[in-house]
C-alpha cells in the first residue's frame, strides 16, 4: 500500500526562479531564505519519496478565465513547465503517475469532491520553484508528480474548511492505493502577501507564525477562517494558505514538525517553509 | 449576491476578483495572457496601440494599459496575476509594479518590505483602524 511519509509546505514567489538562475543563494538579501532549504533537501533524501502530490494554485498558465476549475487533478503522463512571461528559466518535464492520479480522482469523486480531470496539464512556478528549491542538483527529477490545483484566482474561492476536507480525501485515497509507494505531499504558496492595489505590501507576521504553529497540531483552527478573514489578515494573495491547509489535511497519521523557516521579505511576500513528518496510523498501531 | 467586493469593502485598498470584475476584464486579462509568448511581447513592444486593437477591450482599458496605470486596470477588471505580465514585458520587477500601485517611490517601497512589510495596524480593516 502507498504510504504518506510527510509534507513540505513552501512559498513559490516567482523572483526565486530568477535568484536561482543568477546564483544569488548566498547574496545577503536571499541567504536567510535559501538557508532554510538544505534541511528539507536532506529530509527528502532520508524519506526517499517515489511520488509528490502537490496542492497549489495555477496563476494562468494551465487555466484561463474561459474554464477555471475550483479543484483540478492532473492525470497526465508528464507535466511541462512553460514561459509565463516572467523571464524564469523553464524546468525539465516532470513525469506523472497516472495510476495514482486516477485513483485519487476516483477517491475524490467518491467523497463528493467533483474535480476536473486534466490529462494534459502545464505546471507553473507554483510547482517548478518548489522542485528547483528542493532538488537543486537533480539531473533528473527523482519523483513522479500528481498535481492538484485549488482556485485562488477568481471568486468564489473554496472555503479553507473545504480545502482541508479535500486534502483529507486525497490522503485517504493515497493510503488506499494498492502499490508500495512512498508519497510526500506539497502545499505551495503564501504566506501573507498582497500584490495589488494601494494595500500592496501587506504582511502579517503574527498571523503567519500562528498559522505555522496550528498547521502542525490543529489544522481545524485554520479551517474555521473565511476567505474574508484570510484576505483581511494575510492579504489578498495570502489566501494561498489553503494549499498548505490541504497538504496538511492529507496527513492522516501522527504529525510532527521536522523543520521550519520563515523570512520577510522575498519581493512582496513573507516566505515560509515547513517540513512535517507523518506517522501513518497503521504504522503507529504496529509499533 | 451583490458581489464579493461588497462583502470585502471593509478591507482597505483591495479589489477582489469576483464575477463583476472577471466579466469586465475578460479581454484585458486575455491580452495580458498573450504576453506569455515571446513573439507577442515583441509585437506589443513594437506597436502597443496596434497590438491592443487586436483585443476587443474598451478604450478605457486600452488607455490604462498605455498609461501603465495598474490601479485603473484593476478597477477595469484586470487581475494582478495577469497584469503582472505587462510589467514583466516592460522589464520591471514586481516590486516596481507594487510601488506604482501604492504611489510610493520604488526604493521607499523596497525599504518598507525589508523593514517587515506594510504594517498591519490600521491596514487590516477600515472599521477597526486600531487593530
Short mmCIF file of C-alpha atoms in Angstrom, two decimals:
data_model
loop_
_atom_site.label_atom_id
_atom_site.label_comp_id
_atom_site.label_asym_id
_atom_site.label_seq_id
_atom_site.Cartn_x
_atom_site.Cartn_y
_atom_site.Cartn_z
CA UNK A 1 0.00 0.00 0.00
CA UNK A 2 1.08 3.59 -0.54
CA UNK A 3 2.39 5.45 2.49
CA UNK A 4 2.34 9.19 3.06
CA UNK A 5 5.67 9.96 4.70
CA UNK A 6 5.08 13.66 5.22
CA UNK A 7 4.54 17.08 3.73
CA UNK A 8 6.54 20.09 2.67
CA UNK A 9 4.88 23.48 2.51
CA UNK A 10 6.74 26.31 0.84
CA UNK A 11 6.31 29.70 -0.77
CA UNK A 12 6.57 29.90 -4.57
CA UNK A 13 7.43 33.55 -5.29
CA UNK A 14 8.46 33.96 -8.99
CA UNK A 15 11.58 36.01 -8.18
CA UNK A 16 13.04 32.87 -6.51
CA UNK A 17 13.47 31.49 -10.04
CA UNK A 18 15.50 34.50 -11.08
CA UNK A 19 17.63 34.28 -7.93
CA UNK A 20 18.40 30.60 -8.66
CA UNK A 21 19.26 31.42 -12.29
CA UNK A 22 21.67 34.12 -11.10
CA UNK A 23 23.16 32.01 -8.26
CA UNK A 24 22.16 34.53 -5.61
CA UNK A 25 21.72 31.93 -2.84
CA UNK A 26 24.50 33.49 -0.76
CA UNK A 27 23.53 37.09 -1.51
CA UNK A 28 22.62 38.85 1.78
CA UNK A 29 19.04 39.52 0.61
CA UNK A 30 18.46 35.88 -0.36
CA UNK A 31 20.59 33.92 2.11
CA UNK A 32 18.08 33.83 5.01
CA UNK A 33 15.55 32.37 2.59
CA UNK A 34 17.73 29.80 0.80
CA UNK A 35 19.37 28.72 4.08
CA UNK A 36 16.02 27.21 5.04
CA UNK A 37 16.13 24.59 2.29
CA UNK A 38 19.13 22.27 2.94
CA UNK A 39 17.35 20.63 5.89
CA UNK A 40 14.29 19.99 3.72
CA UNK A 41 16.53 18.59 0.95
CA UNK A 42 18.20 16.24 3.47
CA UNK A 43 14.84 15.10 4.77
CA UNK A 44 13.74 14.20 1.24
CA UNK A 45 16.91 12.11 0.87
CA UNK A 46 16.04 10.37 4.14
CA UNK A 47 12.42 9.58 3.31
CA UNK A 48 13.07 8.76 -0.41
CA UNK A 49 9.65 9.58 -1.86
CA UNK A 50 8.54 8.00 -5.15
CA UNK A 51 5.74 10.47 -5.78
CA UNK A 52 4.88 14.05 -4.88
CA UNK A 53 1.22 15.01 -4.64
CA UNK A 54 1.26 18.81 -4.90
CA UNK A 55 -1.51 21.22 -3.91
CA UNK A 56 -1.05 24.63 -5.50
CA UNK A 57 -2.84 27.41 -7.34
CA UNK A 58 -2.31 27.90 -11.06
CA UNK A 59 -1.67 31.57 -11.96
CA UNK A 60 -2.94 31.44 -15.52
CA UNK A 61 -0.54 29.06 -17.24
CA UNK A 62 -2.77 25.99 -17.48
CA UNK A 63 -6.14 27.64 -16.92
CA UNK A 64 -7.62 30.92 -18.02
CA UNK A 65 -10.98 32.55 -17.25
CA UNK A 66 -12.61 30.64 -20.11
CA UNK A 67 -12.75 27.48 -17.99
CA UNK A 68 -11.47 27.64 -14.43
CA UNK A 69 -11.98 24.64 -12.16
CA UNK A 70 -12.31 25.11 -8.42
CA UNK A 71 -10.34 21.89 -7.92
CA UNK A 72 -8.37 20.20 -10.71
CA UNK A 73 -6.32 16.99 -10.68
CA UNK A 74 -3.64 16.14 -13.22
CA UNK A 75 -3.66 12.66 -14.77
CA UNK A 76 -1.05 13.27 -17.44
CA UNK A 77 1.96 11.13 -18.41
CA UNK A 78 4.19 14.17 -17.90
CA UNK A 79 3.93 17.80 -16.83
CA UNK A 80 5.75 20.53 -18.65
CA UNK A 81 6.59 23.96 -17.35
CA UNK A 82 6.40 26.88 -19.82
CA UNK A 83 7.14 30.58 -20.29
CA UNK A 84 4.81 32.57 -18.04
CA UNK A 85 6.27 35.86 -19.21
CA UNK A 86 8.38 36.34 -16.05
CA UNK A 87 11.74 35.51 -17.60
CA UNK A 88 12.26 32.48 -15.34
CA UNK A 89 14.10 29.53 -16.94
CA UNK A 90 11.67 26.68 -17.56
CA UNK A 91 12.25 23.37 -15.85
CA UNK A 92 12.63 19.88 -17.27
CA UNK A 93 9.33 18.00 -17.55
CA UNK A 94 8.20 16.01 -14.51
CA UNK A 95 6.83 12.51 -15.07
CA UNK A 96 3.32 11.80 -13.86
CA UNK A 97 1.96 8.76 -12.05
CA UNK A 98 -1.23 8.19 -13.97
CA UNK A 99 -2.45 5.19 -11.97
CA UNK A 100 -2.20 7.12 -8.72
CA UNK A 101 -3.77 10.20 -10.34
CA UNK A 102 -6.83 8.25 -11.45
CA UNK A 103 -7.07 6.50 -8.10
CA UNK A 104 -7.06 9.91 -6.37
CA UNK A 105 -9.66 11.26 -8.83
CA UNK A 106 -11.92 8.26 -8.18
CA UNK A 107 -11.47 8.62 -4.42
CA UNK A 108 -12.26 12.34 -4.55
CA UNK A 109 -15.43 11.97 -6.60
CA UNK A 110 -16.49 9.11 -4.32
CA UNK A 111 -16.06 11.56 -1.44
CA UNK A 112 -18.22 14.16 -3.27
CA UNK A 113 -15.32 16.32 -4.46
CA UNK A 114 -16.33 16.61 -8.11
CA UNK A 115 -12.96 17.57 -9.53
CA UNK A 116 -11.88 18.43 -13.06
CA UNK A 117 -9.59 15.81 -14.58
CA UNK A 118 -6.66 17.07 -16.67
CA UNK A 119 -4.93 14.56 -18.95
CA UNK A 120 -2.88 17.38 -20.38
CA UNK A 121 -1.56 19.95 -17.95
CA UNK A 122 1.12 22.59 -17.75
CA UNK A 123 2.55 23.33 -14.30
CA UNK A 124 3.58 26.87 -13.45
CA UNK A 125 6.06 28.38 -10.97
CA UNK A 126 3.94 27.10 -8.07
CA UNK A 127 5.26 23.61 -8.90
CA UNK A 128 8.53 24.32 -10.70
CA UNK A 129 10.05 26.55 -7.99
CA UNK A 130 9.47 24.11 -5.11
CA UNK A 131 11.07 21.38 -7.26
CA UNK A 132 14.04 23.66 -8.04
CA UNK A 133 14.38 24.58 -4.35
CA UNK A 134 14.12 21.04 -3.04
CA UNK A 135 16.18 19.15 -5.65
CA UNK A 136 18.68 21.84 -6.68
CA UNK A 137 21.24 19.40 -8.11
CA UNK A 138 18.95 16.82 -9.68
CA UNK A 139 19.89 15.75 -13.19
CA UNK A 140 16.52 14.05 -13.47
CA UNK A 141 13.62 14.54 -11.06
CA UNK A 142 13.73 11.71 -8.52
CA UNK A 143 9.94 11.68 -8.09
CA UNK A 144 6.78 11.48 -10.14
CA UNK A 145 4.03 14.06 -9.75
CA UNK A 146 0.30 14.21 -9.12
CA UNK A 147 -0.67 17.91 -9.31
CA UNK A 148 -3.83 19.20 -7.64
CA UNK A 149 -4.96 22.78 -8.23
CA UNK A 150 -7.09 24.96 -5.99
CA UNK A 151 -8.69 28.10 -7.44
CA UNK A 152 -7.40 31.22 -5.70
CA UNK A 153 -7.76 33.41 -8.79
CA UNK A 154 -11.44 34.17 -9.28
CA UNK A 155 -14.11 34.35 -6.58
CA UNK A 156 -15.88 32.40 -5.27
CA UNK A 157 -12.89 30.65 -3.69
CA UNK A 158 -13.40 27.30 -1.98
CA UNK A 159 -13.51 27.72 1.80
CA UNK A 160 -10.45 26.77 3.86
CA UNK A 161 -12.63 24.08 5.51
CA UNK A 162 -13.42 22.60 2.10
CA UNK A 163 -9.71 22.67 1.20
CA UNK A 164 -8.88 20.80 4.42
CA UNK A 165 -11.56 18.26 3.51
CA UNK A 166 -10.10 17.95 0.01
CA UNK A 167 -6.70 17.22 1.50
CA UNK A 168 -8.18 14.63 3.88
CA UNK A 169 -9.94 12.89 0.99
CA UNK A 170 -6.70 12.90 -1.03
CA UNK A 171 -4.86 11.41 1.97
CA UNK A 172 -7.41 8.59 2.29
CA UNK A 173 -7.22 7.91 -1.44
CA UNK A 174 -3.41 7.72 -1.44
CA UNK A 175 -3.39 5.35 1.52
CA UNK A 176 -5.81 3.01 -0.24
CA UNK A 177 -3.63 2.80 -3.37
CA UNK A 178 -2.50 -0.77 -3.85
CA UNK A 179 1.16 -0.25 -4.65
CA UNK A 180 4.14 0.21 -2.34
CA UNK A 181 4.79 3.88 -2.94
CA UNK A 182 6.27 6.47 -0.65
CA UNK A 183 4.41 9.73 -1.09
CA UNK A 184 5.28 13.26 0.01
CA UNK A 185 2.60 15.94 -0.16
CA UNK A 186 3.44 19.51 -1.13
CA UNK A 187 1.42 22.63 -0.39
CA UNK A 188 2.81 25.73 -2.10
CA UNK A 189 2.17 29.47 -1.91
CA UNK A 190 1.85 32.13 0.76
CA UNK A 191 2.43 33.16 3.36
CA UNK A 192 1.00 36.64 3.97
CA UNK A 193 1.21 38.92 0.95
CA UNK A 194 -0.80 41.32 -1.13
CA UNK A 195 0.34 42.16 -4.64
CA UNK A 196 -2.38 44.51 -5.79
CA UNK A 197 -3.88 47.88 -5.05
CA UNK A 198 -2.86 50.53 -2.57
CA UNK A 199 -2.61 47.88 0.17
CA UNK A 200 0.19 46.03 -1.68
CA UNK A 201 2.99 45.03 0.65
CA UNK A 202 0.64 43.87 3.41
CA UNK A 203 2.46 41.41 5.67
CA UNK A 204 1.17 39.87 8.90
CA UNK A 205 3.95 38.10 10.77
CA UNK A 206 1.98 37.24 13.93
CA UNK A 207 -0.76 35.66 11.83
CA UNK A 208 1.73 33.69 9.71
CA UNK A 209 3.55 32.35 12.77
CA UNK A 210 0.25 31.36 14.35
CA UNK A 211 -0.72 29.53 11.13
CA UNK A 212 2.60 27.65 11.04
CA UNK A 213 2.09 26.57 14.64
CA UNK A 214 -1.54 25.50 14.13
CA UNK A 215 -0.70 23.68 10.92
CA UNK A 216 1.21 21.05 12.90
CA UNK A 217 -1.35 20.08 15.55
CA UNK A 218 -4.60 21.91 14.92
CA UNK A 219 -5.35 22.50 11.22
CA UNK A 220 -9.05 22.65 12.10
CA UNK A 221 -8.34 26.02 13.73
CA UNK A 222 -7.20 27.34 10.34
CA UNK A 223 -10.14 25.75 8.53
CA UNK A 224 -12.51 27.94 10.53
CA UNK A 225 -11.42 31.09 8.71
CA UNK A 226 -13.43 32.51 5.82
CA UNK A 227 -11.93 33.93 2.63
CA UNK A 228 -12.71 37.38 4.04
CA UNK A 229 -10.77 36.57 7.23
CA UNK A 230 -7.76 35.38 5.26
CA UNK A 231 -7.71 38.44 2.98
CA UNK A 232 -8.04 40.74 5.98
CA UNK A 233 -5.28 39.02 7.93
CA UNK A 234 -2.94 37.57 5.31
CA UNK A 235 -3.55 39.87 2.31
CA UNK A 236 -5.35 39.31 -0.98
CA UNK A 237 -2.92 36.61 -2.16
CA UNK A 238 -2.31 35.32 1.37
CA UNK A 239 -5.35 33.16 0.62
CA UNK A 240 -2.83 30.74 -0.94
CA UNK A 241 -2.52 29.39 2.62
CA UNK A 242 -5.32 27.00 1.61
CA UNK A 243 -2.71 24.96 -0.31
CA UNK A 244 -0.85 24.42 2.97
CA UNK A 245 -4.11 23.54 4.73
CA UNK A 246 -4.98 20.97 2.04
CA UNK A 247 -1.50 19.42 2.21
CA UNK A 248 -1.79 19.14 5.99
CA UNK A 249 -5.21 17.54 5.56
CA UNK A 250 -3.64 14.71 3.59
CA UNK A 251 -1.53 13.71 6.61
CA UNK A 252 -3.86 11.33 8.39
CA UNK A 253 -1.47 9.88 10.97
CA UNK A 254 0.54 11.35 13.84
CA UNK A 255 2.19 14.55 12.60
CA UNK A 256 5.36 16.17 13.90
CA UNK A 257 7.39 19.10 12.67
CA UNK A 258 10.86 18.31 11.33
CA UNK A 259 11.86 21.80 10.24
CA UNK A 260 10.58 25.28 9.54
CA UNK A 261 11.86 28.58 8.24
CA UNK A 262 10.22 32.00 7.96
CA UNK A 263 11.64 35.11 6.37
CA UNK A 264 10.38 38.59 5.46
CA UNK A 265 10.59 39.66 2.70
CA UNK A 266 11.11 37.95 -0.58
CA UNK A 267 9.90 40.56 -3.02
CA UNK A 268 6.40 41.43 -1.66
CA UNK A 269 5.91 38.27 0.36
CA UNK A 270 6.54 36.64 3.72
CA UNK A 271 8.27 33.39 2.78
CA UNK A 272 7.58 30.23 4.76
CA UNK A 273 8.79 26.65 4.72
CA UNK A 274 7.70 23.68 6.80
CA UNK A 275 8.64 20.01 6.78
CA UNK A 276 6.10 17.78 8.51
CA UNK A 277 6.54 14.08 9.14
CA UNK A 278 3.53 11.78 9.05
CA UNK A 279 3.48 8.57 11.04
CA UNK A 280 0.63 6.67 9.43
CA UNK A 281 -1.96 5.31 11.85
CA UNK A 282 -1.33 1.72 10.70
CA UNK A 283 2.38 2.01 11.50
CA UNK A 284 1.71 3.64 14.84
CA UNK A 285 -0.58 0.73 15.76
CA UNK A 286 2.01 -1.85 14.72
CA UNK A 287 4.74 -0.20 16.80
CA UNK B 1 -25.24 38.19 -4.29
CA UNK B 2 -24.14 41.81 -4.58
CA UNK B 3 -20.61 40.75 -5.44
CA UNK B 4 -17.72 39.91 -3.23
CA UNK B 5 -16.41 43.46 -3.26
CA UNK B 6 -19.49 44.47 -1.30
CA UNK B 7 -18.60 41.91 1.37
CA UNK B 8 -14.93 42.87 1.27
CA UNK B 9 -15.43 46.65 1.34
CA UNK B 10 -14.18 46.83 4.91
CA UNK B 11 -10.69 45.85 3.75
CA UNK B 12 -8.78 48.96 2.65
CA UNK B 13 -7.12 49.30 -0.76
CA UNK B 14 -8.31 45.94 -2.03
CA UNK B 15 -10.40 44.92 -5.07
CA UNK B 16 -11.21 41.22 -5.12
CA UNK B 17 -11.54 39.49 -8.47
CA UNK B 18 -15.19 38.49 -8.37
CA UNK B 19 -17.77 37.87 -11.09
CA UNK B 20 -18.24 41.61 -11.73
CA UNK B 21 -14.51 42.19 -12.20
CA UNK B 22 -13.96 38.99 -14.15
CA UNK B 23 -16.71 39.80 -16.66
CA UNK B 24 -15.49 43.37 -17.01
CA UNK B 25 -11.88 42.39 -17.51
CA UNK B 26 -12.08 39.24 -19.61
CA UNK B 27 -10.41 40.68 -22.73
CA UNK B 28 -7.99 42.85 -20.79
CA UNK B 29 -6.80 39.74 -19.00
CA UNK B 30 -6.71 37.80 -22.26
CA UNK B 31 -4.41 40.47 -23.69
CA UNK B 32 -2.14 40.02 -20.64
CA UNK B 33 -2.11 36.25 -21.14
CA UNK B 34 -0.98 36.72 -24.73
CA UNK B 35 2.24 38.22 -23.33
CA UNK B 36 3.35 34.75 -22.24
CA UNK B 37 4.58 34.24 -25.83
CA UNK B 38 7.84 35.93 -26.81
CA UNK B 39 6.56 36.82 -30.29
CA UNK B 40 3.52 38.56 -28.79
CA UNK B 41 5.71 40.51 -26.36
CA UNK B 42 7.76 41.66 -29.34
CA UNK B 43 4.63 42.65 -31.31
CA UNK B 44 3.25 44.58 -28.32
CA UNK B 45 6.54 46.42 -27.79
CA UNK B 46 6.80 47.26 -31.49
CA UNK B 47 3.40 48.99 -31.62
CA UNK B 48 1.42 48.99 -28.38
CA UNK B 49 -1.69 50.71 -29.76
CA UNK B 50 -1.94 48.46 -32.80
CA UNK B 51 -1.43 45.35 -30.69
CA UNK B 52 -4.10 46.41 -28.18
CA UNK B 53 -6.54 46.98 -31.06
CA UNK B 54 -6.44 43.26 -31.79
CA UNK B 55 -8.28 42.58 -28.49
CA UNK B 56 -11.92 43.63 -28.01
CA UNK B 57 -11.14 45.76 -24.98
CA UNK B 58 -12.78 49.07 -24.08
CA UNK B 59 -10.97 52.33 -24.96
CA UNK B 60 -10.58 52.97 -21.20
CA UNK B 61 -8.87 49.61 -20.75
CA UNK B 62 -6.51 50.25 -23.66
CA UNK B 63 -5.64 53.69 -22.29
CA UNK B 64 -4.99 52.29 -18.81
CA UNK B 65 -2.56 49.78 -20.35
CA UNK B 66 -0.81 52.51 -22.37
CA UNK B 67 -0.59 54.63 -19.19
CA UNK B 68 0.62 51.61 -17.16
CA UNK B 69 -1.99 52.69 -14.61
CA UNK B 70 -2.29 49.42 -12.70
CA UNK B 71 -4.88 50.61 -10.19
CA UNK B 72 -7.06 51.72 -13.10
CA UNK B 73 -6.52 48.36 -14.85
CA UNK B 74 -7.63 46.60 -11.65
CA UNK B 75 -10.72 48.84 -11.45
CA UNK B 76 -11.48 47.90 -15.06
CA UNK B 77 -11.36 44.17 -14.36
CA UNK B 78 -7.66 43.31 -14.53
CA UNK B 79 -6.38 40.55 -12.30
CA UNK B 80 -2.95 41.12 -10.82
CA UNK B 81 -1.65 37.66 -11.74
CA UNK B 82 -2.31 38.53 -15.39
CA UNK B 83 -1.45 42.25 -15.21
CA UNK B 84 1.99 41.37 -13.84
CA UNK B 85 2.87 40.03 -17.29
CA UNK B 86 2.73 43.62 -18.61
CA UNK B 87 5.26 44.69 -16.02
CA UNK B 88 7.48 41.72 -16.84
CA UNK B 89 7.27 42.61 -20.54
CA UNK B 90 8.44 46.11 -19.62
CA UNK B 91 11.36 44.54 -17.77
CA UNK B 92 10.19 45.67 -14.34
CA UNK B 93 10.22 43.65 -11.14
CA UNK B 94 7.02 43.01 -9.28
CA UNK B 95 8.17 45.40 -6.58
CA UNK B 96 8.25 48.14 -9.21
CA UNK B 97 4.59 47.44 -10.02
CA UNK B 98 3.67 47.35 -6.35
CA UNK B 99 5.39 50.66 -5.73
CA UNK B 100 3.41 52.17 -8.64
CA UNK B 101 0.12 50.87 -7.23
CA UNK B 102 0.87 52.17 -3.77
CA UNK B 103 2.11 55.53 -5.04
CA UNK B 104 5.46 55.10 -3.30
CA UNK B 105 8.90 55.56 -4.87
CA UNK B 106 10.33 52.10 -5.56
CA UNK B 107 13.25 52.44 -3.13
CA UNK B 108 10.85 53.52 -0.39
CA UNK B 109 8.57 50.56 -1.10
CA UNK B 110 11.53 48.16 -1.06
CA UNK B 111 12.73 49.62 2.24
CA UNK B 112 9.24 49.14 3.70
CA UNK B 113 9.30 45.48 2.69
CA UNK B 114 12.79 44.89 4.11
CA UNK B 115 11.62 46.51 7.34
CA UNK B 116 8.84 43.89 7.63
CA UNK B 117 6.24 44.98 5.10
CA UNK B 118 3.24 47.27 5.30
CA UNK B 119 2.26 47.50 8.96
CA UNK B 120 -0.93 45.61 9.79
CA UNK B 121 -2.09 48.20 12.29
CA UNK B 122 -4.67 50.41 10.60
CA UNK B 123 -4.49 48.36 7.39
CA UNK B 124 -6.41 45.30 8.48
CA UNK B 125 -9.86 46.82 8.17
CA UNK B 126 -11.48 50.21 7.76
CA UNK B 127 -13.96 49.73 10.58
CA UNK B 128 -11.32 48.89 13.16
CA UNK B 129 -8.39 51.18 12.49
CA UNK B 130 -6.80 50.42 15.84
CA UNK B 131 -6.35 46.71 15.28
#
